[in-house]
C-alpha positions as a printed NumPy array, in Angstrom:
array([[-10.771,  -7.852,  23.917],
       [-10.88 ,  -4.199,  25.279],
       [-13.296,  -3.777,  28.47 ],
       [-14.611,  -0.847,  27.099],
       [-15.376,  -0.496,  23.147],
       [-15.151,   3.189,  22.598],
       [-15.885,   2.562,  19.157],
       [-19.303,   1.676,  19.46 ],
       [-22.338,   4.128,  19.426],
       [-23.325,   6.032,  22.323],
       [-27.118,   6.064,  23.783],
       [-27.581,   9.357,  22.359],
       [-26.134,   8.861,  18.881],
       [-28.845,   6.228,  19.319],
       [-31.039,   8.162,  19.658],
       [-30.242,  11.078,  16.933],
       [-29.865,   8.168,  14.288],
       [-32.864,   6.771,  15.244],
       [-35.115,  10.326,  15.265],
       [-33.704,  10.861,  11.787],
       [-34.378,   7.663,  10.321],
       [-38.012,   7.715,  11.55 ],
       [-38.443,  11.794,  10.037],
       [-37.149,  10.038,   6.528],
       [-39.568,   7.38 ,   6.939],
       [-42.175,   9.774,   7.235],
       [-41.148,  12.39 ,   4.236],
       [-41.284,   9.366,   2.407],
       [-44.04 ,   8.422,   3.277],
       [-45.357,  11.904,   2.526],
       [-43.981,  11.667,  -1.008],
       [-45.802,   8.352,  -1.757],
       [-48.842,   9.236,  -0.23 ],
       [-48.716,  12.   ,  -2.994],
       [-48.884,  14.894,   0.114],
       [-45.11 ,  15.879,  -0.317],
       [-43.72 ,  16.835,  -4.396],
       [-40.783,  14.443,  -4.74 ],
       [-38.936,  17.819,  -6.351],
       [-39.792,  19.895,  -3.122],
       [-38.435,  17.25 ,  -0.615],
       [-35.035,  17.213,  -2.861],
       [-35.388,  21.35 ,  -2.387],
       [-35.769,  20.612,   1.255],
       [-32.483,  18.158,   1.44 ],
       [-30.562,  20.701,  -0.584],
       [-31.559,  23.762,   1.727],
       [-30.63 ,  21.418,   4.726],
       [-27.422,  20.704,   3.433],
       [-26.454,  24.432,   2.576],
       [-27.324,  25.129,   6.393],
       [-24.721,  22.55 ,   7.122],
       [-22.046,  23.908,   4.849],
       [-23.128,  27.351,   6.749],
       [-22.607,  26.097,  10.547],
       [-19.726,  24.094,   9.846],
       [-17.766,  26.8  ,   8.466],
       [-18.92 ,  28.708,  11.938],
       [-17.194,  25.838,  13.541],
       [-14.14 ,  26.013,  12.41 ],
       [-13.735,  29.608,  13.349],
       [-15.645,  29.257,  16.816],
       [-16.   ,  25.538,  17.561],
       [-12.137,  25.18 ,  16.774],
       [-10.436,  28.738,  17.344],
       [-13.027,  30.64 ,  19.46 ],
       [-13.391,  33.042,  17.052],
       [-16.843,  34.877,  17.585],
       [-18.014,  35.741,  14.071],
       [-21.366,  37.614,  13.343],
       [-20.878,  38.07 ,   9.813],
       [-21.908,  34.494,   8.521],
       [-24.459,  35.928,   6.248],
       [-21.772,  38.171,   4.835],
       [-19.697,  35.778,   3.701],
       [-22.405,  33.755,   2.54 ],
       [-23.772,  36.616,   0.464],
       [-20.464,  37.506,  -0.99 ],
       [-20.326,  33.658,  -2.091],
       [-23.914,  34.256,  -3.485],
       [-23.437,  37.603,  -5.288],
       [-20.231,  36.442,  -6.365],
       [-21.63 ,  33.995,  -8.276],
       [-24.672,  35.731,  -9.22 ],
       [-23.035,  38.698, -10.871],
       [-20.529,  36.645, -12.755],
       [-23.299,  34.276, -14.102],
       [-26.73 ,  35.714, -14.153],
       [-28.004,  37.278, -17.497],
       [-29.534,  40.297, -15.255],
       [-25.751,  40.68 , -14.112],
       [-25.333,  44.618, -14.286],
       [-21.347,  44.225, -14.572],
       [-21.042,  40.663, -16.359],
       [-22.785,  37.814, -16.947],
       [-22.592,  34.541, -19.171],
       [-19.341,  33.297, -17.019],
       [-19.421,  29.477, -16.3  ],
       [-21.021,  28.357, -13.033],
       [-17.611,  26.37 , -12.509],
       [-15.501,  29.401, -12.9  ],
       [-17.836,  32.082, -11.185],
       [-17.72 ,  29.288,  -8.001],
       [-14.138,  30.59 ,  -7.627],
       [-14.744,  34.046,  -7.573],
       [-16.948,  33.754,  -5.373],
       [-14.671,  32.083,  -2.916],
       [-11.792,  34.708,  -3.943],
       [-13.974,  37.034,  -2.991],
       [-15.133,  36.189,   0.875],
       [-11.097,  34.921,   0.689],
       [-10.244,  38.741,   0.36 ],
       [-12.993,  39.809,   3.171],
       [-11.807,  37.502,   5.086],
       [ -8.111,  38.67 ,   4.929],
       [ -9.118,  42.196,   5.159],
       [-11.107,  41.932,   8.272],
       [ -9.311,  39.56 ,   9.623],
       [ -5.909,  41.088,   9.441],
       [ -6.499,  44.314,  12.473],
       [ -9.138,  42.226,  14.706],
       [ -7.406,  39.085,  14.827],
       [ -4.37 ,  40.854,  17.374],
       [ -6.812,  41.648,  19.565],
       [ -9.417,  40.098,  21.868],
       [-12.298,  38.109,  20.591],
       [-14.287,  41.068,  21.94 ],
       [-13.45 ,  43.062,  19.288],
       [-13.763,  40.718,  16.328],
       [-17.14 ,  40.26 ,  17.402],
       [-17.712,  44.096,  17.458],
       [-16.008,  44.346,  14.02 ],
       [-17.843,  41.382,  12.465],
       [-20.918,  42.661,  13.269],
       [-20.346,  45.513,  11.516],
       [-18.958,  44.031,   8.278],
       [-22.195,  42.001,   8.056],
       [-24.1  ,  45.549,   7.806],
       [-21.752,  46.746,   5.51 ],
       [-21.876,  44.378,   3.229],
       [-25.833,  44.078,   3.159],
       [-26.39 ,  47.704,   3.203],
       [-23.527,  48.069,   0.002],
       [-25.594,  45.286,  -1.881],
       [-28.674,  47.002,  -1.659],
       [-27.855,  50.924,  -2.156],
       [-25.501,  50.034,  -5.349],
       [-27.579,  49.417,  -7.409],
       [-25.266,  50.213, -10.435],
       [-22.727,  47.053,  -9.46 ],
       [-25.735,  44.527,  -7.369],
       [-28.817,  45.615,  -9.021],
       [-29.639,  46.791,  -5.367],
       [-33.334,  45.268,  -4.051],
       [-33.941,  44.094,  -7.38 ],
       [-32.071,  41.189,  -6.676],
       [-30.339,  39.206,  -8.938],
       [-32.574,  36.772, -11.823],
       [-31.261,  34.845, -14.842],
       [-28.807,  32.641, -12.452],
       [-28.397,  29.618, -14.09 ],
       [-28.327,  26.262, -12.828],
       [-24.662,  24.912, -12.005],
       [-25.293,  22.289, -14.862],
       [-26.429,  24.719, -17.924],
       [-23.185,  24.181, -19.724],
       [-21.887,  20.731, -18.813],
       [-22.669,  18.329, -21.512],
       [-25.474,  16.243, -20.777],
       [-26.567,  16.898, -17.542],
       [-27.227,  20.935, -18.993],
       [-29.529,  19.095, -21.601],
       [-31.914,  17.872, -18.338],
       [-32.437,  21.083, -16.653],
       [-34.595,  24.387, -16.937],
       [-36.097,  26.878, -13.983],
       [-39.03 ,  26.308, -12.311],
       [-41.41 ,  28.151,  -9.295],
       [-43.185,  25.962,  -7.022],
       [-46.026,  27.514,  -5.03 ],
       [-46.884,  26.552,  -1.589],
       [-49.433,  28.656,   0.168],
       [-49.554,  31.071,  -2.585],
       [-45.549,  32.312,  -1.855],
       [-43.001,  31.548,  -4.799],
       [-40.414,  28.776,  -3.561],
       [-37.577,  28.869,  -6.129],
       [-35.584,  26.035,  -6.883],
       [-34.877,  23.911, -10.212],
       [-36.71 ,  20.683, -11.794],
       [-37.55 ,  18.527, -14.585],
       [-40.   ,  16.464, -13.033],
       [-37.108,  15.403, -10.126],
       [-34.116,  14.892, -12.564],
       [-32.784,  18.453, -11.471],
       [-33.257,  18.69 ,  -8.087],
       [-31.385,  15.567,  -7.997],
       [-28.641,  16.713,  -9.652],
       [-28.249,  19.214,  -7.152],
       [-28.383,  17.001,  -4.178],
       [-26.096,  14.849,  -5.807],
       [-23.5  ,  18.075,  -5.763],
       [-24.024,  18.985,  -2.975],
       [-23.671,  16.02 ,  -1.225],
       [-20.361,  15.773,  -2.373],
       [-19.73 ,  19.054,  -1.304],
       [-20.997,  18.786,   1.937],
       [-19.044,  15.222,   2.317],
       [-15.926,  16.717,   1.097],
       [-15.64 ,  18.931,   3.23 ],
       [-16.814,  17.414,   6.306],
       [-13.711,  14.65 ,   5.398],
       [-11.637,  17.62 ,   5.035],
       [-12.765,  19.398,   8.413],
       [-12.443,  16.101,  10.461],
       [ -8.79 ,  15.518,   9.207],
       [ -7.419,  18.874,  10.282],
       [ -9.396,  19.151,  13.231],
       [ -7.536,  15.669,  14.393],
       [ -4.399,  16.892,  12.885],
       [ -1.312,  18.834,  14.721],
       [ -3.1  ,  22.066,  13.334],
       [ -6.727,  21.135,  15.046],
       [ -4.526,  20.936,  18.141],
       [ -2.808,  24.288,  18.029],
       [ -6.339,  25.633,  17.22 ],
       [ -8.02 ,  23.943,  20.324],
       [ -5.012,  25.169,  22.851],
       [ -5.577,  28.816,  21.509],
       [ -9.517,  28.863,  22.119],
       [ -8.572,  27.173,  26.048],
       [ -5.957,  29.747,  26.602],
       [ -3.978,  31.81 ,  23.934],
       [ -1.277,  32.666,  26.087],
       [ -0.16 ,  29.296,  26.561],
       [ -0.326,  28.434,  23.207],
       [  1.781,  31.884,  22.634],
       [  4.366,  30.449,  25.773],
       [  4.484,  27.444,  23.497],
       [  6.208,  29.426,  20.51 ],
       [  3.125,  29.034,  18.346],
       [  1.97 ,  31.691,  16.182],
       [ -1.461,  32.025,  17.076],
       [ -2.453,  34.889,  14.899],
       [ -1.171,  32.979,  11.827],
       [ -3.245,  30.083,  12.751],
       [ -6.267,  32.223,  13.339],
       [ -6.406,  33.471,  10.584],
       [ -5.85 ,  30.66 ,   8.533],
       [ -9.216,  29.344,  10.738],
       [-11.087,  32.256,   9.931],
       [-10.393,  32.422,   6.222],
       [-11.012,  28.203,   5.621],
       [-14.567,  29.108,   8.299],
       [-15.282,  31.966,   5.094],
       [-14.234,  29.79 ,   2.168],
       [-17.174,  27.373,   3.627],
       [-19.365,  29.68 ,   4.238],
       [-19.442,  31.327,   0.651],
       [-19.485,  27.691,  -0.886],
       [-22.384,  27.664,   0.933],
       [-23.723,  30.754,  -1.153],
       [-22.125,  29.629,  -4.235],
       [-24.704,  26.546,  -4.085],
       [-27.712,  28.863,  -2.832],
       [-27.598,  31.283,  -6.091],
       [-27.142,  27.996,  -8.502],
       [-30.206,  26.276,  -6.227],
       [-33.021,  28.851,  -6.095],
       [-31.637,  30.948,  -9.296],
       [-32.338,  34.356,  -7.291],
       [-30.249,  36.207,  -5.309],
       [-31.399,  39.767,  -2.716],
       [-30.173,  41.386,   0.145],
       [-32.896,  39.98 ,   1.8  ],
       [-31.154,  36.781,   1.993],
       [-28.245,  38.727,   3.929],
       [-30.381,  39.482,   6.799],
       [-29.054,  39.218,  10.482],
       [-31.508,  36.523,  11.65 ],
       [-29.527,  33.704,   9.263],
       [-26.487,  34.8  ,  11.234],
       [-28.296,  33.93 ,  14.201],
       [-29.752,  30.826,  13.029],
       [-26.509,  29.752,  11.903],
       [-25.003,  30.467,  15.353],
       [-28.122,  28.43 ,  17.343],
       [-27.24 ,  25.584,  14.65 ],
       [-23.443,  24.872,  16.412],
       [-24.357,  25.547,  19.975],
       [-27.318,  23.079,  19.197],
       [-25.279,  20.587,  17.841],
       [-22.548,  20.742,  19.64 ],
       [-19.484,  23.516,  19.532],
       [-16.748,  22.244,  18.008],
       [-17.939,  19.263,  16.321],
       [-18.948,  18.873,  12.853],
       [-21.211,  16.091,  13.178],
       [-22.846,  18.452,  16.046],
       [-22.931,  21.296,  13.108],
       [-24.58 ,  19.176,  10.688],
       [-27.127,  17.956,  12.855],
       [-27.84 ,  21.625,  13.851],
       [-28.177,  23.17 ,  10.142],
       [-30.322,  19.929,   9.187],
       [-32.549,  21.171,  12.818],
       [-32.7  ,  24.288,  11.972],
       [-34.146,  23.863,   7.731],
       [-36.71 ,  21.947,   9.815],
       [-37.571,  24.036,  12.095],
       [-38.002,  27.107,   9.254],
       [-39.592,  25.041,   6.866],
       [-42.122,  23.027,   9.183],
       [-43.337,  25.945,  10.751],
       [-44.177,  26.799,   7.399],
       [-46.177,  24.194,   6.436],
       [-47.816,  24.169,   9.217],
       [-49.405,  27.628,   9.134],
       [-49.961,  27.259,   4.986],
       [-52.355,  24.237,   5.776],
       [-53.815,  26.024,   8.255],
       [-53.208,  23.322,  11.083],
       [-51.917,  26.387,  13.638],
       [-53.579,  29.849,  14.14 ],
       [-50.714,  31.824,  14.406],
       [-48.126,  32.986,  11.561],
       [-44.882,  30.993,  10.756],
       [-42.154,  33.554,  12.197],
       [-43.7  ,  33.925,  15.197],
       [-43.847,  30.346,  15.5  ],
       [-39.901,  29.327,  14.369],
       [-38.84 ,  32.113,  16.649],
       [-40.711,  30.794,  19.119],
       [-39.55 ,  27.487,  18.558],
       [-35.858,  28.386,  18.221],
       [-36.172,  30.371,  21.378],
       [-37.337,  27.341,  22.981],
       [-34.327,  24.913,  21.503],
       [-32.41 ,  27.726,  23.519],
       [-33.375,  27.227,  26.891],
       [-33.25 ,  23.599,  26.197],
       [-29.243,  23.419,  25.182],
       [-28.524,  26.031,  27.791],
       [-30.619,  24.107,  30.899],
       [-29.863,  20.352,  29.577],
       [-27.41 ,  20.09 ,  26.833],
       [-24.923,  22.706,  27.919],
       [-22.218,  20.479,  25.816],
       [-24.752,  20.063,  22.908],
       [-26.162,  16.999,  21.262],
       [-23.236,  15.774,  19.859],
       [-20.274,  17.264,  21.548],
       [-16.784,  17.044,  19.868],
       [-14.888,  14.314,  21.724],
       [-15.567,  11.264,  19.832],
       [-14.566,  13.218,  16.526],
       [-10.907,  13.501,  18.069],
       [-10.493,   9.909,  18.293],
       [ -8.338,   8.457,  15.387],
       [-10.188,   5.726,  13.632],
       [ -7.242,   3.523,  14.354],
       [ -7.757,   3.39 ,  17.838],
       [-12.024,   2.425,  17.684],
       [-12.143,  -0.928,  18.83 ],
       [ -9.14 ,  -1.986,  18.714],
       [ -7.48 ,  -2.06 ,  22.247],
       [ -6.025,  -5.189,  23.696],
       [ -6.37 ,  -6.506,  27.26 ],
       [ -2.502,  -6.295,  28.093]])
């Protein structure tokens, strides 16, 4: 028997595992106390789980390549719109497309971005790409909401239809519906809770699939390449490796996730605006990865789920009236102060990447020799 079981869990996966089962205990609680909507906590798990599709694809291209990337909510709105445009009935250009088929423009869309912006910063420094990035996300938003003849500008988008409506069966079981909380329209879909699980159910799989995905080429010859160019480029160059081919390919898979991510946020609260393109979800996104950990997925999950409770408790909390002051104030606050607490005690994050490099083969199973 090995001295030292690598495979088991560490004090502070403990510890996360144990602060998550105890918040489920107590949303369920909530629900069967009657003070949490069984359809609104299935909202809540579906918003978590887009934030996780969000900061993982941030991973890839800065946990895994040290790519710095501020145009997460650009791709995520191109994933939305793309979506949107192809399937909403207030579609100024189209409309009536299948959800299915509009998911893949969507994703040939930020694909193209991605390519387009990719291709000139890529060469250079990462100073540059972040400089460039930047900019893209403003040029994207500000596009979406002056042309108004293509994106229906700050209309937004309505008529989206859930990602069911035509698949026999399960389209039968679902229609739109508003939920109110605090007098503000929450958007997402329900009969009674049979369509808000449906969409939990897909996008768990979603989020699961590519998480498998992500944690096989991360441990794979590519993952290594990728982690050798973020430590030092030029000795991945000396090596004979191509960096700038595998960069890229890192920053267009990072964009593919992130508009999936989109794709599932039109067909969840069946409304798309440029307001959902705004800069702070960039920078929500980006506290989600550090939080969790850079470079690990696990650590990017755990971040997006932190961060959906962060937005959404703050919430409640100020529509019940239990704090004085307004919710933004408070989440920024509160973000702010998850900050200072990575930077000071957690420089690595909560869950840091190394476990996820060890092959499953190898958990448990040394020999004393």
């Amino acid at each position: 028997m090995s001295t030292l079981d690598v495979g088991a869990y560490s004090a502070r996966e403990k510890g996360v595992v144990g602060l998550l089962g105890a918040l489920g205990a107590f949303l369920l609680l909530a629900v069967v106390t009657g003070f949490l909507a069984p359809a609104y906590l299935l909202y809540l798990v579906g918003l978590s789980a887009m934030y996780m599709l969000l900061s993982m694809g941030l991973n890839v291209q800065w946990g895994y390549g040290g790519m710095i990337n501020f145009s997460v909510a650009a791709f995520f709105g191109l994933g939305a719109y793309g979506t949107a445009l192809l399937t909403a009935s207030g579609s100024p250009i189209s409309g009536g497309v299948s959800p299915v088929i509009a998911l893949f423009g969507g994703l040939g869309l930020a694909a193209v971005l991605a390519v387009i912006i990719g291709y000139p910063t890529l060469k250079l420094r990462d100073d540059y790409l972040a400089i460039a990035s930047l900019g893209l996300a403003e040029v994207v938003r500000i596009f979406i909401l002056n042309e108004s003849q293509w994106t229906a500008g700050s209309a937004g988008l309505t008529g989206i239809p859930l990602f069911f409506s035509d698949w026999p069966i399960l389209g039968d079981l679902t229609y739109p519906y508003v939920f109110y909380v605090g007098g503000a329209p929450l958007f997402y879909t329900t009969q009674s809770v049979v369509t808000s699980l449906l969409n939990v159910v897909l996008v768990t799989v979603i989020v699961a699939a590519v998480y498998l995905f992500l944690r096989r080429i991360h441990r794979s010859p590519w993952g290594r390449v990728l982690r050798t160019i973020r430590t030092d480029e030029d000795l991945a160059e000396t090596l004979g490796k191509n960096t700038f081919a595998f960069k890229m390919q890192a920053f267009v898979i990072g964009s593919l996730i992130m508009a999936l991510a989109g794709v599932f946020y039109s067909h969840l609260v069946l409304f798309v605006s440029p307001q959902d393109l705004q800069p702070i979800t960039t920078f929500y996104v980006w506290v989600a990865v550090i939080l969790g950990g850079t470079g690990s997925d696990r650590g990017a999950m755990l971040g997006g789920f932190t961060i959906v409770a962060i937005q959404q408790g703050t919430r409640f909390m100020t529509d019940t009236g239990a704090l004085p002051i307004g919710a933004a104030p408070l989440r920024l606050m509160l973000v702010g102060l998850l900050i200072i607490f990575i930077v000071r005690l957690r420089p690595e994050g909560i869950l840091p990447p190394e476990r996820e490099l060890i092959w499953p083969d190898s958990l448990g199973g040394g020999r004393d020799e």
